[in-house]
XYZ file of C-alpha atoms in Angstrom:
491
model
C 84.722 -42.691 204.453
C 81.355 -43.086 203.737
C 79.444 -40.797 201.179
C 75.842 -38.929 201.837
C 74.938 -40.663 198.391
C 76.569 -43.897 199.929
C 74.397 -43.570 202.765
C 70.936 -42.798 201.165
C 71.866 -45.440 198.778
C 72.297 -48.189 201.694
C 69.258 -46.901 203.366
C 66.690 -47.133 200.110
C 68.719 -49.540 198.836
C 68.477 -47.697 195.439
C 70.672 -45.494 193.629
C 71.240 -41.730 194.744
C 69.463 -40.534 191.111
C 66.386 -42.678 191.210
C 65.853 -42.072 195.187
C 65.792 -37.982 194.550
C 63.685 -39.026 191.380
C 61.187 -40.962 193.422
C 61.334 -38.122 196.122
C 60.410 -35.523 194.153
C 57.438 -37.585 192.758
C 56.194 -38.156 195.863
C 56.561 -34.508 197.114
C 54.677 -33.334 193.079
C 51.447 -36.003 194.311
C 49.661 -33.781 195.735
C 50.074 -31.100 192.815
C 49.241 -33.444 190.245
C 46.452 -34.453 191.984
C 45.130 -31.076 192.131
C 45.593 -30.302 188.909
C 43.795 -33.601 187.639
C 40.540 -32.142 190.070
C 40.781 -28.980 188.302
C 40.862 -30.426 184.712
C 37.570 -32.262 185.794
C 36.162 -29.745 188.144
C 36.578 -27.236 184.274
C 35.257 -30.020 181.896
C 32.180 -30.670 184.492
C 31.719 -26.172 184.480
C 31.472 -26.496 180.217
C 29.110 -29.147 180.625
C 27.229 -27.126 182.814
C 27.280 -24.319 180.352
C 26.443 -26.309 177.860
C 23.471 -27.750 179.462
C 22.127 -24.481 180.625
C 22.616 -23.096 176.861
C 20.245 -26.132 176.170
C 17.887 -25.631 179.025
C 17.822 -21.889 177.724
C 16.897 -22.909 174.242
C 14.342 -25.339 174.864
C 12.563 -22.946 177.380
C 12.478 -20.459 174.576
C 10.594 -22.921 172.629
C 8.313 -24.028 175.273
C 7.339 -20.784 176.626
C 4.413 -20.290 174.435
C 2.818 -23.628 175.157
C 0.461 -22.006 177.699
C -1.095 -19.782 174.399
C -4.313 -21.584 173.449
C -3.433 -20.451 169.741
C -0.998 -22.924 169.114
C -3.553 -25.128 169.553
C -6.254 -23.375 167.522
C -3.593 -22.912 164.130
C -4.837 -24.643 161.249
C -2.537 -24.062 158.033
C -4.105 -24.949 154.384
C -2.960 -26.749 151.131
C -4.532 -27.017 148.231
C -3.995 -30.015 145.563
C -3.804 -27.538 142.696
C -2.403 -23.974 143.687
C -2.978 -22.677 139.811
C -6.730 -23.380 140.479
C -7.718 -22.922 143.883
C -5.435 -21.130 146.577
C -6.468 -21.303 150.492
C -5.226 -19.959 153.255
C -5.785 -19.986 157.504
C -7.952 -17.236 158.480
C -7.502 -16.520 162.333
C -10.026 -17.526 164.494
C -11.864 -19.486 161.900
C -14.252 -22.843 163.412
C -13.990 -24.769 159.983
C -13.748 -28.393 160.735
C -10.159 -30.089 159.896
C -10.390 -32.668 156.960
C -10.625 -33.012 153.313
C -13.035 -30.753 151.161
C -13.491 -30.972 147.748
C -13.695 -28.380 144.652
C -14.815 -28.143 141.288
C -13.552 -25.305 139.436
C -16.277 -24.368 136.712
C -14.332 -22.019 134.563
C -11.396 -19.994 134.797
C -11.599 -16.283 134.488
C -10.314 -14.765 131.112
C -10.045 -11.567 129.160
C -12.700 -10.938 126.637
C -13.716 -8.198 124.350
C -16.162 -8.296 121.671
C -17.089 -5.800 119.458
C -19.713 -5.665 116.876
C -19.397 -4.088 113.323
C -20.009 -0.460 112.923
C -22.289 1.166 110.413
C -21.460 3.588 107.813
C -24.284 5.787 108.089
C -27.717 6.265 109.750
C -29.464 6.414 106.405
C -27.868 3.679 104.295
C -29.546 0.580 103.587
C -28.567 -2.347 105.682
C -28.286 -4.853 103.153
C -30.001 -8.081 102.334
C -31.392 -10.300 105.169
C -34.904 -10.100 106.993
C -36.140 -8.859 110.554
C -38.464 -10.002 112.388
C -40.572 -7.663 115.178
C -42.763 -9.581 117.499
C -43.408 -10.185 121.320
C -40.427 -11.221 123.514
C -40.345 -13.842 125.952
C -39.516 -13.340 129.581
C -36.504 -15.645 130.193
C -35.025 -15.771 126.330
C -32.442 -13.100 128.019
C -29.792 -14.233 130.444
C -31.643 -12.929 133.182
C -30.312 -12.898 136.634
C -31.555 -15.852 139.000
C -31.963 -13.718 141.767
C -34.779 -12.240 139.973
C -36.700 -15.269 139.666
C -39.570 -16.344 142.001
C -41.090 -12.884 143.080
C -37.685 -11.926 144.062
C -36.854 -15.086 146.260
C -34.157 -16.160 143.719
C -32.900 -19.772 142.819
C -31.090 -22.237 145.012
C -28.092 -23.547 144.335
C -27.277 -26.615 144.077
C -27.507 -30.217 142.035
C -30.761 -31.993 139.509
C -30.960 -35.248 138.374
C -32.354 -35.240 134.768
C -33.571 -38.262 133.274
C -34.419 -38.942 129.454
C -37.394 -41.362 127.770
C -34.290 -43.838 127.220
C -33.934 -43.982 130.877
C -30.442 -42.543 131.238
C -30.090 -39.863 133.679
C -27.670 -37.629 134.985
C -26.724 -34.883 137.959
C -26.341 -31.481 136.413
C -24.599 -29.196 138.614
C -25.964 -25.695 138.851
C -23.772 -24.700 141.536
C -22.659 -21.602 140.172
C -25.428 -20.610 137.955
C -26.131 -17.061 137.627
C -28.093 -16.439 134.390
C -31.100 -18.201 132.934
C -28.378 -18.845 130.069
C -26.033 -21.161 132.638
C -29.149 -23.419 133.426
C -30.124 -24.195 130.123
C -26.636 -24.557 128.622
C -25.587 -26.886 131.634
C -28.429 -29.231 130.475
C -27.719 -28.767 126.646
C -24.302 -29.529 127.131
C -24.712 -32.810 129.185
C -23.658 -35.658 126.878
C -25.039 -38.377 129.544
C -28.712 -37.382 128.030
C -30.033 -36.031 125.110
C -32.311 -33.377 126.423
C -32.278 -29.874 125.110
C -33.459 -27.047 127.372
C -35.406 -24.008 125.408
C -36.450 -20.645 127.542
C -40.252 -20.503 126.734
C -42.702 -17.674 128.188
C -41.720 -17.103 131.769
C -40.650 -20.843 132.492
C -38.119 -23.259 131.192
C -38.950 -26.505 128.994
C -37.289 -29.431 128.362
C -37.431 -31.158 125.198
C -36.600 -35.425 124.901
C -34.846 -36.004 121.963
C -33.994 -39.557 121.917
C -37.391 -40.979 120.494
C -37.504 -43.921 123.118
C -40.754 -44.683 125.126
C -38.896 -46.810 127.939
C -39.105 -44.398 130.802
C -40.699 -40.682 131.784
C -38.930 -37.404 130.936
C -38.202 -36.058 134.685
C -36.691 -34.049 136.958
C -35.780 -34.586 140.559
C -33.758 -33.047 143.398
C -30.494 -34.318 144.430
C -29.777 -35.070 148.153
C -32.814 -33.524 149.272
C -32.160 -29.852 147.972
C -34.352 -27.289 146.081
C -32.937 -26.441 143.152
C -35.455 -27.966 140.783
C -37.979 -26.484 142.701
C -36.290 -22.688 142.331
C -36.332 -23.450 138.581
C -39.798 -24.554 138.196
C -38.879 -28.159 137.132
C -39.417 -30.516 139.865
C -42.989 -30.817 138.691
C -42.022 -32.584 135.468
C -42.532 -36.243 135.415
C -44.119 -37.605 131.459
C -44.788 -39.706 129.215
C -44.455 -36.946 126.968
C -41.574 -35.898 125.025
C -41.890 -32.080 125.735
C -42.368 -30.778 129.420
C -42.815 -27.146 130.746
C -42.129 -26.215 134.429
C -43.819 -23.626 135.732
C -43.303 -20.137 135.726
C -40.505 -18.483 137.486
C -40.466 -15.147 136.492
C -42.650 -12.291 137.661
C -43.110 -8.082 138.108
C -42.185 -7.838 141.635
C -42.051 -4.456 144.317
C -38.197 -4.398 144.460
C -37.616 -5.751 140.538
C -34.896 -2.823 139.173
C -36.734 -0.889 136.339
C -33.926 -1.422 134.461
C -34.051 -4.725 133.747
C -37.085 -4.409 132.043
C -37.720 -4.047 128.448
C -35.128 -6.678 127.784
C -32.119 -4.788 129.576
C -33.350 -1.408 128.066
C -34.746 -0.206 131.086
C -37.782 2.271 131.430
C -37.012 6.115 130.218
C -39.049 8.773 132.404
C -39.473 12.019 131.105
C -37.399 14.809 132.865
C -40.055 17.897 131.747
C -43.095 16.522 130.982
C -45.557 13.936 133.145
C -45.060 10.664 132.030
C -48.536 9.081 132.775
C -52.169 10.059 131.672
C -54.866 8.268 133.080
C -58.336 8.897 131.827
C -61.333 7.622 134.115
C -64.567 6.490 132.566
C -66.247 9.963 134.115
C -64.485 11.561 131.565
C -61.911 13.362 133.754
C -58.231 12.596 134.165
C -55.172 12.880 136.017
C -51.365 12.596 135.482
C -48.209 10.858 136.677
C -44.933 12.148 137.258
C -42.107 9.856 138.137
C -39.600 12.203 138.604
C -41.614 13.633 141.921
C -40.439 11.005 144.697
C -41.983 10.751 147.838
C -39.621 10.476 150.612
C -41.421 7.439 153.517
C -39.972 7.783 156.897
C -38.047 4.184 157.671
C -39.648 2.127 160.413
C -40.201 3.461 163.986
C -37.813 1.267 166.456
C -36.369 1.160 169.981
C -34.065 -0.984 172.845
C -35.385 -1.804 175.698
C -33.263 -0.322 179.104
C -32.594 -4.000 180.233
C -32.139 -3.749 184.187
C -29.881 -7.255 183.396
C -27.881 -6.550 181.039
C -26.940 -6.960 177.698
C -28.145 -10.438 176.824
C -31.803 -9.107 178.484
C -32.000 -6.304 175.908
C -34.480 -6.154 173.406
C -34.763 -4.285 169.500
C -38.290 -3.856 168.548
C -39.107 -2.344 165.157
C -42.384 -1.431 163.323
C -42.946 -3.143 160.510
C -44.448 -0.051 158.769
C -42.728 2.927 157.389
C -44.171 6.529 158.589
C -45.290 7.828 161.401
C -48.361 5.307 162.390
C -46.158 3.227 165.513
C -43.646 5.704 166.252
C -44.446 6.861 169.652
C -45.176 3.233 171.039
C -44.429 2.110 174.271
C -43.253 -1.380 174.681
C -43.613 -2.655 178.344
C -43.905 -6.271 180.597
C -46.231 -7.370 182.862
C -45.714 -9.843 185.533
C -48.428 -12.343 185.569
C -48.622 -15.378 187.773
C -50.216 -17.425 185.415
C -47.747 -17.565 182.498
C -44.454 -19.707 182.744
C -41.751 -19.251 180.885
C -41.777 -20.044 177.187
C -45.672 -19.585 177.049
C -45.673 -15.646 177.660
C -48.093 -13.617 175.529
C -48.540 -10.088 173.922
C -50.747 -7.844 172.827
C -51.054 -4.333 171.053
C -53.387 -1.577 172.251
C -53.605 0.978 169.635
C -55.622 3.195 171.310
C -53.113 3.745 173.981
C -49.884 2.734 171.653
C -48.810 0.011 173.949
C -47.264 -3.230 173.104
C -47.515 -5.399 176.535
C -45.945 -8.750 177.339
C -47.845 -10.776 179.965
C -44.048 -12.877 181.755
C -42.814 -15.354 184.286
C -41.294 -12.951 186.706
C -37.453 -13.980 187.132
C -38.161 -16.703 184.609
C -38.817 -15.201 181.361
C -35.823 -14.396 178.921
C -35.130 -12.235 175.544
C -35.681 -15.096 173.727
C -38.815 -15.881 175.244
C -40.221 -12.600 173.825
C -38.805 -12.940 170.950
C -40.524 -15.884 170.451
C -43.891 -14.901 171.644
C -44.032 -11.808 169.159
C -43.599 -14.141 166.198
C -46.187 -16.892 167.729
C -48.944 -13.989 167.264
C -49.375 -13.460 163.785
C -51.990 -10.501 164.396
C -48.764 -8.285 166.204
C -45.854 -10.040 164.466
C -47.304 -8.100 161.420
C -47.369 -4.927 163.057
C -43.880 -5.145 165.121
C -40.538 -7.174 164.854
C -38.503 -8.497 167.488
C -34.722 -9.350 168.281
C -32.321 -9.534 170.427
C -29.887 -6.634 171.337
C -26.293 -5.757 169.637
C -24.225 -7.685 171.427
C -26.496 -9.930 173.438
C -27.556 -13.276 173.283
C -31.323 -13.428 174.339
C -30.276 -15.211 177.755
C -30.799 -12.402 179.966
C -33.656 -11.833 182.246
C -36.401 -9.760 181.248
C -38.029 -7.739 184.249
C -41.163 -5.466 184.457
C -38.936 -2.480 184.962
C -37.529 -3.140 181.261
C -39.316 -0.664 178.645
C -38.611 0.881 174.924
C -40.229 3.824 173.044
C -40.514 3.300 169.452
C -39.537 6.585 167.744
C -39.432 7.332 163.881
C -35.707 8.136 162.381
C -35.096 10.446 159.558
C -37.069 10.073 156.398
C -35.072 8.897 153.575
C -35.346 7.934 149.932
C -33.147 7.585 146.940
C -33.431 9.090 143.365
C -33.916 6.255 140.805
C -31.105 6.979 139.031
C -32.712 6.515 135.173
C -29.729 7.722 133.088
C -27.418 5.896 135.464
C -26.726 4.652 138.930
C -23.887 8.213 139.098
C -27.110 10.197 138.634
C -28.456 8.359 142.095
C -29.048 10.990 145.106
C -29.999 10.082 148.542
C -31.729 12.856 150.706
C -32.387 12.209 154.237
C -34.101 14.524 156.576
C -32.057 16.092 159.377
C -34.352 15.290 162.144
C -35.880 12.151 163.009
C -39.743 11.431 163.602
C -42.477 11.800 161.116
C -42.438 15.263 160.390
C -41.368 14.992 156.747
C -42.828 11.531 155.532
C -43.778 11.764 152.242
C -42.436 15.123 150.587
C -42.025 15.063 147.447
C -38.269 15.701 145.553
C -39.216 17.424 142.299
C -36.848 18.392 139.742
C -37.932 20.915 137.232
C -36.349 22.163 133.858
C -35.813 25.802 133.640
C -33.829 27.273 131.491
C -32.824 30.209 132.969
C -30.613 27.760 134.548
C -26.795 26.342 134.061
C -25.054 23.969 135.218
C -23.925 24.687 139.205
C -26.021 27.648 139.232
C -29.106 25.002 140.292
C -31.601 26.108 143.066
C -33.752 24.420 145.699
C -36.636 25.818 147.930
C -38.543 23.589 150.445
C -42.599 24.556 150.324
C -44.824 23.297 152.929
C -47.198 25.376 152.220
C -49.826 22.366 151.542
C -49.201 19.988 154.816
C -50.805 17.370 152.914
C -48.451 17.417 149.754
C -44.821 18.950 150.840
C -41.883 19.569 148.164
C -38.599 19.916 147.567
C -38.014 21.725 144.481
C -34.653 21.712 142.502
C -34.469 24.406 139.735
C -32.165 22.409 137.382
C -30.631 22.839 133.714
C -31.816 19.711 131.110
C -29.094 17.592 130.291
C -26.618 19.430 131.935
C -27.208 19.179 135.765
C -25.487 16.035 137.900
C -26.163 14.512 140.949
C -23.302 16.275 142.386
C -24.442 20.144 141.559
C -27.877 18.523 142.965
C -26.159 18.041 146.192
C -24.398 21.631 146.140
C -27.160 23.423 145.569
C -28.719 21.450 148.735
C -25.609 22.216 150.288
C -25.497 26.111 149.934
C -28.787 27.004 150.664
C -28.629 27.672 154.355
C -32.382 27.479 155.336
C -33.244 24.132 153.319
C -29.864 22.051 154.113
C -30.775 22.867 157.706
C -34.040 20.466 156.812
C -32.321 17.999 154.524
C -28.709 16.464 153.649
C-alpha cells in the first residue's frame, strides 16, 4: 500500500522533506516580505529624522538673515596689536579698506626730579645768571594758543634747504611749540635748525650752499605752515622768520602767562591803581567778578514739526534782546531760498519776509547769516532733533528770553578753588552783580558768611565774609547754601 509521503512524493515528484521545506517557504513569503517593507519603511523614518535634525539646524542658522545687522558688522585687525589695537564700534559708517598709522611715540613712565637746596640763605655756588626779557614761544607753549586763539592745524610741511634737498615733516601730533621745532631739528633729510624767536618761529640754513631758496610749503593742499607762520618763507637768505603766531587774546588762561607762573591777585587789597592825568585816580579789584547774564534764546512752535523748528540766540550777553519776538511774514514776492530779514529794535521784532508753503528751516537759516547787519545781532539753527527740511509757516513764532546769569570764579590758587554761581531765576534781573570776597578776621574756616545788597541797582553784590588762607571753595558754597534768604537768589 501506498504511503501519504509516497503519494506527495509522486505528485511533486520530489522528496517528502524538501516538498514540506518548499511549502513552508512559500506559506513564510508573505512574512518575509513584510518584514523586508518594514526594515525599509524604518531606515527611510531615520532618514527622515535625520533630515529634519538638518533642516532644524540650518533654519537656526538662517533665521537671522532677515536682520540688516549682519550685513552692517564690520570686525577690525590691526597689523601690530602691541602698537595700535582697533575694534568695531556698532553702528559706525567708516568705509571698509586699508588705513594706515604712524605711531609717534609710545607712552612711558617718567619722573624727574631736580636737586634740593640746603638752605634759603647759603650761597649757590659758582656759575652765573642771567636776568633779561623772555621771549614768547621759548616755552613749550600749547598750539591751541597760537593765532588769537584759533590754534594750529595739523597736519604735514615740506621744508627745503639752500642745497635743494627737502623733506615732509610731519606735525601730526604736535602739541607744544617744543614738538614743531624739534621735528625740524631732528630731520636728517635737511640741515635746518628751527630756533623760537620773539613771538614767531625761524629757521636757520646751515648747509652753506647757494643752489636753491630756504622754503616752506604746504603738503597736499593743507594749512599747517600757514598755522605756524611759515608758509611765507621763500629766500635767498640763509635765516628766515615767519610771522608771528602768538598773541594776548579774550579767552587766553591767565595762567599761562608769565612763563607758566600765572598772574597772582591780591585777596585783601585792590590790585590796580590807575592815576589819570587830572590828577585823580581809581582802583581795580579782581577779586570782585561781575556775573553777565548768557545770551537771550528761544524755539520757534513749528506748526510742521520737528525738522520746521527753529533755535534763535542773541549774540549778546545781558538783557539788551531778551524779550524779542521772532516772527514770518508771507510775502508774494520772495521765493524760496531768497527770503529776507530784518530787526526792528524799536518794537524788538526779528521778521522773515517767506515763500508761503515753500520756504524751509534751512532757508532761514541761511538768510540770517546772508545779512551781516542781523547775523551780528542774532544766531540761527536748526532745532534738536530736526533737520531744517520742515516747512516754515507764518503761524511759527519764538520769544527770546534771558536764562540765569552765570559766571565762574577764576580760580588763582588753583582750578579746586573754582566756584560757579548761577542765579536762580532766569531773565536779566541780576546781570552784572558783583561776587566779592572780603578778609575778615573775625572769621574761621566754615563759619564764612554771605549777604546779597542791592541797595545800589546800578552796582549789586554778593558779599562772602571769608577767613585768609583758610576758606575753600567748598565752605564758599555752604555758606551760600545755609543762608536761606540769599540761596533762594543764587546756587
Amino acid at each position: 500500500m501506498a504511503t501519504i509521503s509516497s503519494a506527495i512524493g509522486l505528485i511533486t515528484g520530489f522528496p517528502i522533506q524538501e516538498t514540506v521545506d518548499k511549502l513552508v517557504s512559500l506559506d513564510a513569503g508573505p512574512m518575509d516580505q513584510l518584514e523586508s517593507q518594514d526594515t525599509s519603511l524604518q531606515a527611510k523614518q531615520t532618514a527622515y529624522t535625520t533630515l529634519s535634525a538638518d533642516l532644524l539646524a540650518l533654519e537656526n542658522v538662517t533665521n537671522g538673515f532677515d536682520s540688516s545687522s549682519l550685513y552692517n558688522a564690520q570686525s577690525l585687525t590691526s597689523s601690530n596689536s602691541s602698537l595700535l589695537s582697533a575694534a568695531a564700534i556698532s553702528g559706525s559708517t567708516v568705509t571698509p579698506g586699508t588705513y594706515s598709522f604712524t605711531p609717534v611715540q609710545i607712552a612711558q613712565a617718567e619722573q624727574l626730579l631736580s636737586n634740593g637746596l640746603s638752605s634759603d640763605s647759603t650761597a649757590l655756588g659758582g656759575g652765573s645768571i642771567t636776568l633779561g626779557y623772555g621771549t614768547s614761544v621759548d616755552n613749550p607753549i600749547n598750539l591751541d594758543l597760537t593765532n588769537g586763539g584759533a590754534g594750529f592745524t595739523p597736519g604735514e610741511i615740506r621744508v627745503t634747504d639752500r642745497s635743494g634737498a627737502s623733506s615732509v615733516i610731519n606735525l601730526s601730533s604736535a602739541t607744544t611749540i617744543d614738538d614743531v621745532l624739534n621735528a625740524i631739528n631732528s630731520d636728517t633729510a635737511i640741515d635746518v635748525t628751527a630756533v623760537a624767536d620773539g613771538n614767531s618761529i625761524k629757521l636757520i640754513d646751515n648747509t652753506g650752499d647757494t643752489t636753491s631758496n630756504l622754503e616752506v610749503s604746504e603738503v597736499n593742499g593743507g594749512k599747517t605752515a600757514a598755522s605756524l607762520g611759515l608758509s611765507n618763507i621763500n629766500t635767498s637768505s640763509n635765516e628766515a622768520t615767519g610771522s608771528s603766531i602768538v598773541s594776548l587774546f579774550g579767552s587766553l588762561p591767565l595762567s599761562v602767562l608769565n612763563n607758566g607762573t600765572g598772574v597772582r591777585f591780591n585777596n585783601s587789597l585792590s590790585d590796580l591803581q590807575i592815576n589819570f592825568a587830572d590828577g585823580t585816580s581809581t582802583t581795580v579789584n579782581f577779586s570782585n567778578l561781575a556775573t553777565p547774564g548768557t545770551q537771550p534764546s528761544g524755539t520757534t512752535v513749528a506748526a510742521n514739526g520737528a525738522n520746521a523748528a527753529l533755535a534763535f540766540t542773541a549774540t549778546t550777553a545781558g538783557s539788551q534782546y531778551a524779550g524779542t519776538t521772532v516772527e514770518f511774514e508771507n510775502n508774494a514776492s520772495i521765493t524760496a531760498g531768497n527770503e529776507t530779514v530784518a530787526y526792528n529794535s524799536t518794537t524788538n521784532q526779528l521778521i522773515f519776509q517767506i515763500a508761503a508753503g515753500q520756504t524751509t528751516a534751512n532757508d532761514i537759516v541761511n538768510a540770517l547769516k546772508n545779512n551781516s547787519t542781523v547775523s551780528s545781532l542774532f544766531t540761527a539753527t536748526t532745532g534738536d532733533g530736526g533737520n531744517g527740511s520742515g516747512i516754515v509757516t507764518n503761524s511759527d513764532v519764538a520769544y527770546l528770553t534771558g536764562p540765569q546769569a552765570t559766571a565762574t570764579t577764576p580760580g588763582t590758587l588753583s582750578s579746586n578753588a573754582q566756584i560757579k554761581f548761577t542765579a536762580v531765576d532766569g531773565g536779566p534781573d541780576y546781570d552784572n552783580v558783583s561776587v566779592e570776597f572780603v578778609n575778615n578776621s573775625s572769621i574761621t574756616a566754615g563759619q564764612e558768611t554771605v549777604a546779597y545788597d542791592d541797595s545800589d541797582p546800578s552796582n549789586p553784590t554778593l558779599v562772602f565774609q571769608i577767613a585768609a588762607g583758610q576758606t575753600t571753595a567748598s565752605d564758599v558754597i555752604s555758606a551760600l547754601n545755609n543762608n536761606p534768604t540769599v540761596s533762594k537768589i543764587f546756587t
